[in-house]
Amino acid sequence: MTFEKQLKDKTFYKMFINEHEDEHPIKVLGEAFQEEARKDLPDLTRIRYAQGEVYFHHKDYEAAIFKWENIINELEPWARKNTADAYYELGLLSAAEDIYTVIETDNSTLNAEVALKLFALYIERSKIDAAVAVIKRTVAAYPDYPSVTNVARAFFEEREDWDNAIELAVNEAKRTESLEWFEILNTYVEKGVTRALSPSYFSNALFSLYGVNKGKFEQLVSSLWNSYMNENSYLLWIKEINQLLLNLELDRQDQLRELSQLHKETYFHYIGGKYYIKQIDDFLPDLLTNWVRLADGGNVVAAAAAILSWNELFPASLSVSIVEEAEHLISKTECDMDELEECLSLFEAIIKWAEVNDMGKNNRVNWIVDQLVDFDTQHLFVTGLVGSGKSTFINTIFGEDVQDSPTSSVVMFKNGGEVDITEITDGEVKTLSGFTDFQERMDRLRNALESIIEFKQPTPFLQENSLAIIDTPGLKGNQNDRFEVLNYLNLADSVLFVLDANAPFTEKERAVVAQIQGLAPDLPIHFLLSKLDTIVNEQDAIQVYEETKHAIHSYLPDAKLLGFSSQYDRVQQLSDLQAFIDSIRNTRNIADKRLAKLLYFIRATIAGLLQKRLDVENRLIETVHWNEEMNMKLSGAVHQLNDEVSQKTKSITKLYRSVKESIEADIFEAIPKMLSECSNLIEEDSNFSTIHLDLNHEMNNRIQDYLEQQVMPNYYTRLQEWIMGCREEFDQGQDLLIELGASFNQMYGEERLSLECDFKVLDDWLRDIDRMTSRFVLEPVNILLKRTPSQFLLKSAGKLFGALSQNKTMVYNKYKSFVENEDYTEVAAQVCRQFFQPFELFEKSLERDVSWFFKSPLGVLKSAVEETRGEAASNREMLNKLNANPQMFRDPLTLFEVRLRQFEWMTVAGKGMQTIY
């Protein structure tokens, strides 16, 4: 046992025991103390130190402290440390801490021991920050001291102090290059506690691990990769790990399969249509470079193809050497992959992206792909010039007239359990109810080629030959032949070109054949010579057949020719046709050929989506302009209608007031005259003391009769005439709105605006007029009972002189003169006010009622204004977004094209097949 070991374990006292092992150490040390004390120059320090150890082991800590306090030689630092240990055991932690913190020594063992003791003390006193600080200093100063790193690791893990635990593991892994520490680090990564750290934090440790153990390197890199995968720092990790891998001497022979797979998955993730090119173009070349450097056998071709496809679209982004290596690998390495599944996965990704980005459902290309993966059915593309007899040939196969008129759309005839006719367009899949609907659909020319018809019915010939026939509209053999027809060539496995025996294989037909070869150079073309029955002489028919065959072979040596006529025996014709189809059937490498066609349609889909993006932009521009123009016109219509409402209000109220004023004038003219005539009621023998009361009563009665019998009927008649005038005004307004609505609906292209006015307003007016003119009761008017001076004197004179006969004549004359000459204007005004009072509310509501009449159309127009304004703003915002961020559509489709080219390198080019564009 070394000296420091004895001091650390407090077994220094055993040096004094030797042969006295059977005696108690205290006795032995006591005797040694006495013996040393008797010397002239005694040195009792070492014995006291040893005695302190014995007392400590026997838990006599105070005695131990007493012994160690007097140590002054080289053992003093250890004695002070032991003294602090004793205080610690006594529970005097503060005293122990004070001693521990002031110990100064150059002895690394003592320093490490003091630090560990102080660490334990801080934990017990719950001084966690101090404990962390002291253990980190200890690890940094004495990392090789026994158990220091393990103590630190246990402490950090127990407290879930993962930052310090990870720092410890990383530092120790780099320092010791011990696999144990790398494995500990890997457990932290798998726990998910390293995600918050920057990916660069682990680079040096990974670099070291690669040189120690490549398998553990792959394991740790894979764990980190997966831990960062769903974090914001994932992109930083990809960049960091690829920079690291570029600096390593990677060798495919090391078979780092998991890393190869992670590179593959990451590559496909970033080119899956969710990212812009500028987000990935700075790191993807490095990712591809590393993938091809470490790709395992199953991924070598995929990695090399990815390199070549990326280099095609982004030249100079990869080093020349890595591109050359990829070319070498793809030419020398066999591809072991499910190509169909991978291509279908790409197609589904494109279609899903299109749906998410509102680019339509793309039903037609979905249907085409479904047909292409049906490897058990051969597709025969039947075409020919108009009038060649193609429809007759189709009808012969079915044994009925399924085509009784020229074909307007592409139709695929298939065998099925029952009749099932479906029309497929990009936007919808529609089932046709039966044969009649099918024939009507065939007669429709507008947008006919924007759909394809799938016609299923029980057909023994098609079933026995595992055959589907693609029938096309007749061609004209000129530049006007529509590409949409021949675009379906790549759905076919072979072409059957129908010729008219009366003029076979003409220049026009040869031009069409050349066009087909240009579009599908690998597609076999064969011929059917129709209408042979029109050639009466059999020898002539044979000669025509042979000459046609010779002419065809001069262009297409491998093409075959079948003679046909609808007048021949159908059974024999079908038998000959079956033999012919067997002879032209080409099932060799059908999966590879269909795969090439699938890649063609994927490329066509990408190109179509790019065009759709342009169409979307153009449509948005047109829509914005249209909405802005409509908004301006609708706003003008609103202003026009408001002016119309104002004009109609003025006109109707003016007309009403003219009626009212006319009646008022009649009243003002009639009533004064009527009241003056009441003077006839005064006679000389009248009772002049009450005559004013009698006259006032009679005058009111006459006014009542006049108003009820003359004025009110006249007013009613005049109001009816006013209603008729209002109706004319309203009819004019409605006619204006009908014309306005028709104009706008024509611009909308549908019956969008209904500008119907509310004629119930007139009914309400009629009802109100009937009610208000049905009866009038005059409140008695004070005509002669006023307290005016003249009336007061006259009434007083009547009472005073009326009883005197000689004065009656005077009073009679005065009264008569007064009644005849009195000013009844105020009375007439009073009567007018009473008469028109029931009509005041009606008159005041005219403006509101006229507005109500126009309320509905005005509301419709205002809603249309807001709608067009909102649509214009929404479309303008979308257009601005498209223009500000053109890569939103362009980049995903470009990346889909990269992926497509990768598959073409892996499938078509690798097998010597021609890429279909």
PDB file of N, CA and C in Angstrom, residues 282-323:
ATOM      1  N   ASP A 282     -28.005  24.606 -50.631  1.00  0.00           N
ATOM      2  CA  ASP A 282     -26.671  24.793 -50.067  1.00  0.00           C
ATOM      3  C   ASP A 282     -26.149  23.547 -49.351  1.00  0.00           C
ATOM      4  N   PHE A 283     -27.030  22.596 -49.035  1.00  0.00           N
ATOM      5  CA  PHE A 283     -26.551  21.408 -48.328  1.00  0.00           C
ATOM      6  C   PHE A 283     -26.853  20.104 -49.073  1.00  0.00           C
ATOM      7  N   LEU A 284     -27.831  20.124 -50.014  1.00  0.00           N
ATOM      8  CA  LEU A 284     -28.197  18.875 -50.663  1.00  0.00           C
ATOM      9  C   LEU A 284     -27.055  18.278 -51.488  1.00  0.00           C
ATOM     10  N   PRO A 285     -26.237  19.080 -52.184  1.00  0.00           N
ATOM     11  CA  PRO A 285     -25.096  18.471 -52.888  1.00  0.00           C
ATOM     12  C   PRO A 285     -24.160  17.717 -51.940  1.00  0.00           C
ATOM     13  N   ASP A 286     -23.907  18.270 -50.757  1.00  0.00           N
ATOM     14  CA  ASP A 286     -23.064  17.564 -49.776  1.00  0.00           C
ATOM     15  C   ASP A 286     -23.747  16.289 -49.307  1.00  0.00           C
ATOM     16  N   LEU A 287     -25.061  16.354 -49.106  1.00  0.00           N
ATOM     17  CA  LEU A 287     -25.808  15.165 -48.686  1.00  0.00           C
ATOM     18  C   LEU A 287     -25.693  14.069 -49.728  1.00  0.00           C
ATOM     19  N   LEU A 288     -25.853  14.443 -51.006  1.00  0.00           N
ATOM     20  CA  LEU A 288     -25.749  13.459 -52.087  1.00  0.00           C
ATOM     21  C   LEU A 288     -24.331  12.911 -52.201  1.00  0.00           C
ATOM     22  N   THR A 289     -23.365  13.800 -52.036  1.00  0.00           N
ATOM     23  CA  THR A 289     -21.963  13.364 -52.113  1.00  0.00           C
ATOM     24  C   THR A 289     -21.668  12.316 -51.055  1.00  0.00           C
ATOM     25  N   ASN A 290     -22.095  12.581 -49.830  1.00  0.00           N
ATOM     26  CA  ASN A 290     -21.850  11.625 -48.747  1.00  0.00           C
ATOM     27  C   ASN A 290     -22.657  10.352 -48.929  1.00  0.00           C
ATOM     28  N   TRP A 291     -23.861  10.494 -49.477  1.00  0.00           N
ATOM     29  CA  TRP A 291     -24.694   9.293 -49.668  1.00  0.00           C
ATOM     30  C   TRP A 291     -24.015   8.328 -50.637  1.00  0.00           C
ATOM     31  N   VAL A 292     -23.535   8.857 -51.755  1.00  0.00           N
ATOM     32  CA  VAL A 292     -22.921   7.963 -52.730  1.00  0.00           C
ATOM     33  C   VAL A 292     -21.590   7.410 -52.210  1.00  0.00           C
ATOM     34  N   ARG A 293     -20.927   8.118 -51.265  1.00  0.00           N
ATOM     35  CA  ARG A 293     -19.657   7.637 -50.701  1.00  0.00           C
ATOM     36  C   ARG A 293     -19.853   6.507 -49.710  1.00  0.00           C
ATOM     37  N   LEU A 294     -21.013   6.485 -49.032  1.00  0.00           N
ATOM     38  CA  LEU A 294     -21.211   5.448 -48.026  1.00  0.00           C
ATOM     39  C   LEU A 294     -22.376   4.513 -48.330  1.00  0.00           C
ATOM     40  N   ALA A 295     -23.003   4.669 -49.526  1.00  0.00           N
ATOM     41  CA  ALA A 295     -24.181   3.872 -49.852  1.00  0.00           C
ATOM     42  C   ALA A 295     -23.870   2.383 -49.817  1.00  0.00           C
ATOM     43  N   ASP A 296     -24.764   1.642 -49.190  1.00  0.00           N
ATOM     44  CA  ASP A 296     -24.622   0.192 -49.180  1.00  0.00           C
ATOM     45  C   ASP A 296     -25.120  -0.358 -50.510  1.00  0.00           C
ATOM     46  N   GLY A 297     -24.954  -1.676 -50.720  1.00  0.00           N
ATOM     47  CA  GLY A 297     -25.266  -2.284 -52.009  1.00  0.00           C
ATOM     48  C   GLY A 297     -26.649  -1.971 -52.528  1.00  0.00           C
ATOM     49  N   GLY A 298     -27.660  -1.952 -51.645  1.00  0.00           N
ATOM     50  CA  GLY A 298     -29.028  -1.721 -52.077  1.00  0.00           C
ATOM     51  C   GLY A 298     -29.323  -0.293 -52.452  1.00  0.00           C
ATOM     52  N   ASN A 299     -28.435   0.639 -52.104  1.00  0.00           N
ATOM     53  CA  ASN A 299     -28.703   2.056 -52.351  1.00  0.00           C
ATOM     54  C   ASN A 299     -27.700   2.724 -53.277  1.00  0.00           C
ATOM     55  N   VAL A 300     -26.751   1.966 -53.790  1.00  0.00           N
ATOM     56  CA  VAL A 300     -25.710   2.556 -54.637  1.00  0.00           C
ATOM     57  C   VAL A 300     -26.311   3.177 -55.896  1.00  0.00           C
ATOM     58  N   VAL A 301     -27.182   2.419 -56.573  1.00  0.00           N
ATOM     59  CA  VAL A 301     -27.776   2.931 -57.812  1.00  0.00           C
ATOM     60  C   VAL A 301     -28.668   4.140 -57.525  1.00  0.00           C
ATOM     61  N   ALA A 302     -29.439   4.062 -56.452  1.00  0.00           N
ATOM     62  CA  ALA A 302     -30.322   5.188 -56.100  1.00  0.00           C
ATOM     63  C   ALA A 302     -29.502   6.439 -55.822  1.00  0.00           C
ATOM     64  N   ALA A 303     -28.410   6.277 -55.081  1.00  0.00           N
ATOM     65  CA  ALA A 303     -27.569   7.430 -54.755  1.00  0.00           C
ATOM     66  C   ALA A 303     -26.904   7.996 -56.010  1.00  0.00           C
ATOM     67  N   ALA A 304     -26.371   7.099 -56.855  1.00  0.00           N
ATOM     68  CA  ALA A 304     -25.714   7.552 -58.083  1.00  0.00           C
ATOM     69  C   ALA A 304     -26.713   8.248 -59.010  1.00  0.00           C
ATOM     70  N   ALA A 305     -27.915   7.686 -59.124  1.00  0.00           N
ATOM     71  CA  ALA A 305     -28.943   8.303 -59.967  1.00  0.00           C
ATOM     72  C   ALA A 305     -29.355   9.662 -59.421  1.00  0.00           C
ATOM     73  N   ALA A 306     -29.417   9.772 -58.099  1.00  0.00           N
ATOM     74  CA  ALA A 306     -29.750  11.062 -57.479  1.00  0.00           C
ATOM     75  C   ALA A 306     -28.679  12.099 -57.808  1.00  0.00           C
ATOM     76  N   ILE A 307     -27.413  11.686 -57.760  1.00  0.00           N
ATOM     77  CA  ILE A 307     -26.304  12.586 -58.121  1.00  0.00           C
ATOM     78  C   ILE A 307     -26.472  13.089 -59.553  1.00  0.00           C
ATOM     79  N   LEU A 308     -26.718  12.162 -60.467  1.00  0.00           N
ATOM     80  CA  LEU A 308     -26.794  12.526 -61.883  1.00  0.00           C
ATOM     81  C   LEU A 308     -28.019  13.399 -62.172  1.00  0.00           C
ATOM     82  N   SER A 309     -29.163  13.077 -61.549  1.00  0.00           N
ATOM     83  CA  SER A 309     -30.368  13.872 -61.804  1.00  0.00           C
ATOM     84  C   SER A 309     -30.222  15.271 -61.224  1.00  0.00           C
ATOM     85  N   TRP A 310     -29.627  15.390 -60.043  1.00  0.00           N
ATOM     86  CA  TRP A 310     -29.416  16.717 -59.451  1.00  0.00           C
ATOM     87  C   TRP A 310     -28.431  17.530 -60.307  1.00  0.00           C
ATOM     88  N   ASN A 311     -27.406  16.855 -60.802  1.00  0.00           N
ATOM     89  CA  ASN A 311     -26.399  17.549 -61.606  1.00  0.00           C
ATOM     90  C   ASN A 311     -26.988  18.039 -62.927  1.00  0.00           C
ATOM     91  N   GLU A 312     -27.964  17.309 -63.473  1.00  0.00           N
ATOM     92  CA  GLU A 312     -28.592  17.740 -64.717  1.00  0.00           C
ATOM     93  C   GLU A 312     -29.347  19.051 -64.546  1.00  0.00           C
ATOM     94  N   LEU A 313     -30.076  19.169 -63.454  1.00  0.00           N
ATOM     95  CA  LEU A 313     -30.884  20.367 -63.244  1.00  0.00           C
ATOM     96  C   LEU A 313     -30.102  21.488 -62.572  1.00  0.00           C
ATOM     97  N   PHE A 314     -29.054  21.121 -61.810  1.00  0.00           N
ATOM     98  CA  PHE A 314     -28.253  22.136 -61.124  1.00  0.00           C
ATOM     99  C   PHE A 314     -26.774  21.850 -61.386  1.00  0.00           C
ATOM    100  N   PRO A 315     -26.355  22.063 -62.612  1.00  0.00           N
ATOM    101  CA  PRO A 315     -24.956  21.758 -62.965  1.00  0.00           C
ATOM    102  C   PRO A 315     -23.981  22.614 -62.157  1.00  0.00           C
ATOM    103  N   ALA A 316     -22.814  22.059 -61.921  1.00  0.00           N
ATOM    104  CA  ALA A 316     -21.714  22.723 -61.204  1.00  0.00           C
ATOM    105  C   ALA A 316     -21.938  22.779 -59.700  1.00  0.00           C
ATOM    106  N   SER A 317     -23.053  22.237 -59.228  1.00  0.00           N
ATOM    107  CA  SER A 317     -23.260  22.230 -57.777  1.00  0.00           C
ATOM    108  C   SER A 317     -22.555  21.043 -57.125  1.00  0.00           C
ATOM    109  N   LEU A 318     -22.179  20.056 -57.935  1.00  0.00           N
ATOM    110  CA  LEU A 318     -21.454  18.871 -57.452  1.00  0.00           C
ATOM    111  C   LEU A 318     -20.080  18.819 -58.116  1.00  0.00           C
ATOM    112  N   SER A 319     -19.158  18.213 -57.420  1.00  0.00           N
ATOM    113  CA  SER A 319     -17.806  18.120 -57.972  1.00  0.00           C
ATOM    114  C   SER A 319     -17.783  17.182 -59.177  1.00  0.00           C
ATOM    115  N   VAL A 320     -16.890  17.440 -60.099  1.00  0.00           N
ATOM    116  CA  VAL A 320     -16.773  16.619 -61.300  1.00  0.00           C
ATOM    117  C   VAL A 320     -16.449  15.179 -60.939  1.00  0.00           C
ATOM    118  N   SER A 321     -15.591  15.001 -59.947  1.00  0.00           N
ATOM    119  CA  SER A 321     -15.169  13.650 -59.570  1.00  0.00           C
ATOM    120  C   SER A 321     -16.334  12.829 -59.036  1.00  0.00           C
ATOM    121  N   ILE A 322     -17.215  13.451 -58.262  1.00  0.00           N
ATOM    122  CA  ILE A 322     -18.322  12.691 -57.688  1.00  0.00           C
ATOM    123  C   ILE A 322     -19.347  12.356 -58.759  1.00  0.00           C
ATOM    124  N   VAL A 323     -19.531  13.258 -59.753  1.00  0.00           N
ATOM    125  CA  VAL A 323     -20.441  12.969 -60.865  1.00  0.00           C
ATOM    126  C   VAL A 323     -19.888  11.821 -61.700  1.00  0.00           C
TER     127      VAL A 323
END
